[in-house]
């Protein structure tokens, strides 16, 4: 299965999970952060840059993933607050702003994780090339 194929399946699974999660009273940031990260992973896989070399592409995809994870989590929190419309929201404004404040750090962390993955993939590819020549 291609990356776009599994990304579409992941988006469908995320949609079902969001539908189930949005109806439950939940004040914890862990579940919404995981859902935001899954949405960001699927979106990054669908929009991965292919024109760049693999290492640059891995760093860019990691940075985009980190930034999208923060934005998707913020959007899901806001969606749930607006959907439930309580006098006291599930996620108060300081939690929403805190999620946006994490965007640069999460983008940096994603870019560094992408760099690490890119280096590992490059070294693995080089080892296969060396062992094939022996």
CSV table of C-alpha atoms in Angstrom, one decimal:
chain,number,residue,atom,x,y,z
A,1,UNK,CA,0.0,0.0,0.0
A,2,UNK,CA,1.3,3.5,-0.8
A,3,UNK,CA,1.8,6.2,1.7
A,4,UNK,CA,-1.2,8.1,0.3
A,5,UNK,CA,-3.3,4.9,0.6
A,6,UNK,CA,-2.6,4.3,4.3
A,7,UNK,CA,-2.9,8.1,5.0
A,8,UNK,CA,-6.4,8.0,3.6
A,9,UNK,CA,-7.2,5.0,5.8
A,10,UNK,CA,-5.7,6.8,8.8
A,11,UNK,CA,-7.8,9.9,8.1
A,12,UNK,CA,-10.9,7.8,8.0
A,13,UNK,CA,-10.0,6.1,11.3
A,14,UNK,CA,-9.3,9.6,12.8
A,15,UNK,CA,-12.7,10.9,11.6
A,16,UNK,CA,-14.4,8.0,13.4
A,17,UNK,CA,-12.3,8.5,16.5
A,18,UNK,CA,-13.1,12.2,16.5
A,19,UNK,CA,-16.8,11.5,16.1
A,20,UNK,CA,-16.7,9.3,19.2
A,21,UNK,CA,-14.4,11.5,21.2
A,22,UNK,CA,-16.3,14.7,20.6
A,23,UNK,CA,-19.4,13.4,22.3
A,24,UNK,CA,-17.7,12.5,25.6
A,25,UNK,CA,-17.0,14.9,28.4
A,26,UNK,CA,-13.2,15.0,28.5
A,27,UNK,CA,-10.9,17.6,30.0
A,28,UNK,CA,-7.6,15.8,29.5
A,29,UNK,CA,-5.2,17.1,26.8
A,30,UNK,CA,-3.7,13.6,26.2
A,31,UNK,CA,-6.5,12.2,24.0
A,32,UNK,CA,-6.9,15.3,22.0
A,33,UNK,CA,-3.1,15.6,21.5
A,34,UNK,CA,-3.0,12.0,20.2
A,35,UNK,CA,-5.8,12.7,17.8
A,36,UNK,CA,-4.2,15.9,16.6
A,37,UNK,CA,-0.9,14.1,16.0
A,38,UNK,CA,-2.6,11.3,14.0
A,39,UNK,CA,-4.4,13.9,11.9
A,40,UNK,CA,-1.1,15.7,11.3
A,41,UNK,CA,0.6,12.4,10.4
A,42,UNK,CA,-2.0,11.6,7.8
A,43,UNK,CA,-1.9,15.2,6.4
A,44,UNK,CA,1.9,15.2,6.2
A,45,UNK,CA,1.9,11.8,4.5
A,46,UNK,CA,-0.6,13.1,1.9
A,47,UNK,CA,1.4,16.4,1.2
A,48,UNK,CA,5.0,15.1,1.6
A,49,UNK,CA,7.4,17.0,-0.7
A,50,UNK,CA,8.8,14.7,-3.3
A,51,UNK,CA,11.0,17.2,-5.3
A,52,UNK,CA,13.6,17.5,-2.6
A,53,UNK,CA,16.3,15.0,-1.8
A,54,UNK,CA,15.4,12.5,0.9
A,55,UNK,CA,17.2,14.1,3.8
A,56,UNK,CA,15.8,17.5,3.2
A,57,UNK,CA,12.4,16.0,2.6
A,58,UNK,CA,12.5,14.2,5.9
A,59,UNK,CA,13.4,17.3,7.8
A,60,UNK,CA,10.7,19.3,6.0
A,61,UNK,CA,8.1,16.6,6.6
A,62,UNK,CA,9.1,16.4,10.3
A,63,UNK,CA,8.8,20.1,10.8
A,64,UNK,CA,5.4,20.3,9.0
A,65,UNK,CA,4.2,17.3,11.1
A,66,UNK,CA,5.2,19.1,14.4
A,67,UNK,CA,3.5,22.3,13.4
A,68,UNK,CA,0.4,20.6,12.1
A,69,UNK,CA,0.1,18.5,15.3
A,70,UNK,CA,-0.1,21.7,17.4
A,71,UNK,CA,-2.6,23.3,15.0
A,72,UNK,CA,-4.7,20.2,14.7
A,73,UNK,CA,-4.8,19.8,18.5
A,74,UNK,CA,-5.8,23.4,18.9
A,75,UNK,CA,-8.5,23.1,16.3
A,76,UNK,CA,-9.9,19.9,17.9
A,77,UNK,CA,-10.0,21.6,21.3
A,78,UNK,CA,-11.8,24.6,19.9
A,79,UNK,CA,-14.2,22.3,18.0
A,80,UNK,CA,-15.1,20.5,21.2
A,81,UNK,CA,-15.6,23.7,23.1
A,82,UNK,CA,-17.9,25.1,20.4
A,83,UNK,CA,-19.8,21.8,20.0
A,84,UNK,CA,-20.6,21.4,23.7
A,85,UNK,CA,-21.0,25.2,24.5
A,86,UNK,CA,-20.9,24.9,28.2
A,87,UNK,CA,-20.7,27.9,30.5
A,88,UNK,CA,-17.3,26.4,31.6
A,89,UNK,CA,-15.6,25.0,28.5
A,90,UNK,CA,-13.9,21.6,28.4
A,91,UNK,CA,-10.7,23.3,27.3
A,92,UNK,CA,-10.3,26.8,28.8
A,93,UNK,CA,-8.7,29.6,26.8
A,94,UNK,CA,-5.3,29.3,28.5
A,95,UNK,CA,-5.2,25.6,27.4
A,96,UNK,CA,-6.0,26.6,23.8
A,97,UNK,CA,-3.3,29.3,23.8
A,98,UNK,CA,-0.8,27.0,25.5
A,99,UNK,CA,-1.3,24.6,22.5
A,100,UNK,CA,-0.5,27.4,20.1
A,101,UNK,CA,2.5,28.4,22.1
A,102,UNK,CA,3.9,24.9,21.6
A,103,UNK,CA,3.9,25.2,17.8
A,104,UNK,CA,7.5,26.4,17.3
A,105,UNK,CA,8.9,23.8,19.7
A,106,UNK,CA,6.8,21.0,18.2
A,107,UNK,CA,7.9,22.0,14.7
A,108,UNK,CA,11.5,22.0,15.8
A,109,UNK,CA,11.2,18.7,17.5
A,110,UNK,CA,9.5,17.3,14.4
A,111,UNK,CA,12.2,18.6,12.1
A,112,UNK,CA,14.9,17.1,14.3
A,113,UNK,CA,13.1,13.8,14.4
A,114,UNK,CA,12.8,13.9,10.6
A,115,UNK,CA,16.5,14.6,10.4
A,116,UNK,CA,17.3,11.6,12.6
A,117,UNK,CA,15.0,9.4,10.6
A,118,UNK,CA,16.5,10.7,7.3
A,119,UNK,CA,20.0,10.0,8.5
A,120,UNK,CA,19.0,6.4,9.6
A,121,UNK,CA,17.4,5.7,6.3
A,122,UNK,CA,20.4,7.1,4.4
A,123,UNK,CA,22.8,5.0,6.4
A,124,UNK,CA,20.7,1.9,5.9
A,125,UNK,CA,20.5,2.5,2.2
A,126,UNK,CA,24.3,3.0,2.1
A,127,UNK,CA,24.8,-0.3,4.0
A,128,UNK,CA,22.7,-2.1,1.5
A,129,UNK,CA,24.6,-0.6,-1.4
A,130,UNK,CA,27.9,-1.6,0.2
A,131,UNK,CA,26.8,-5.2,1.0
A,132,UNK,CA,25.4,-5.6,-2.6
A,133,UNK,CA,28.8,-4.7,-4.0
A,134,UNK,CA,30.7,-7.4,-2.0
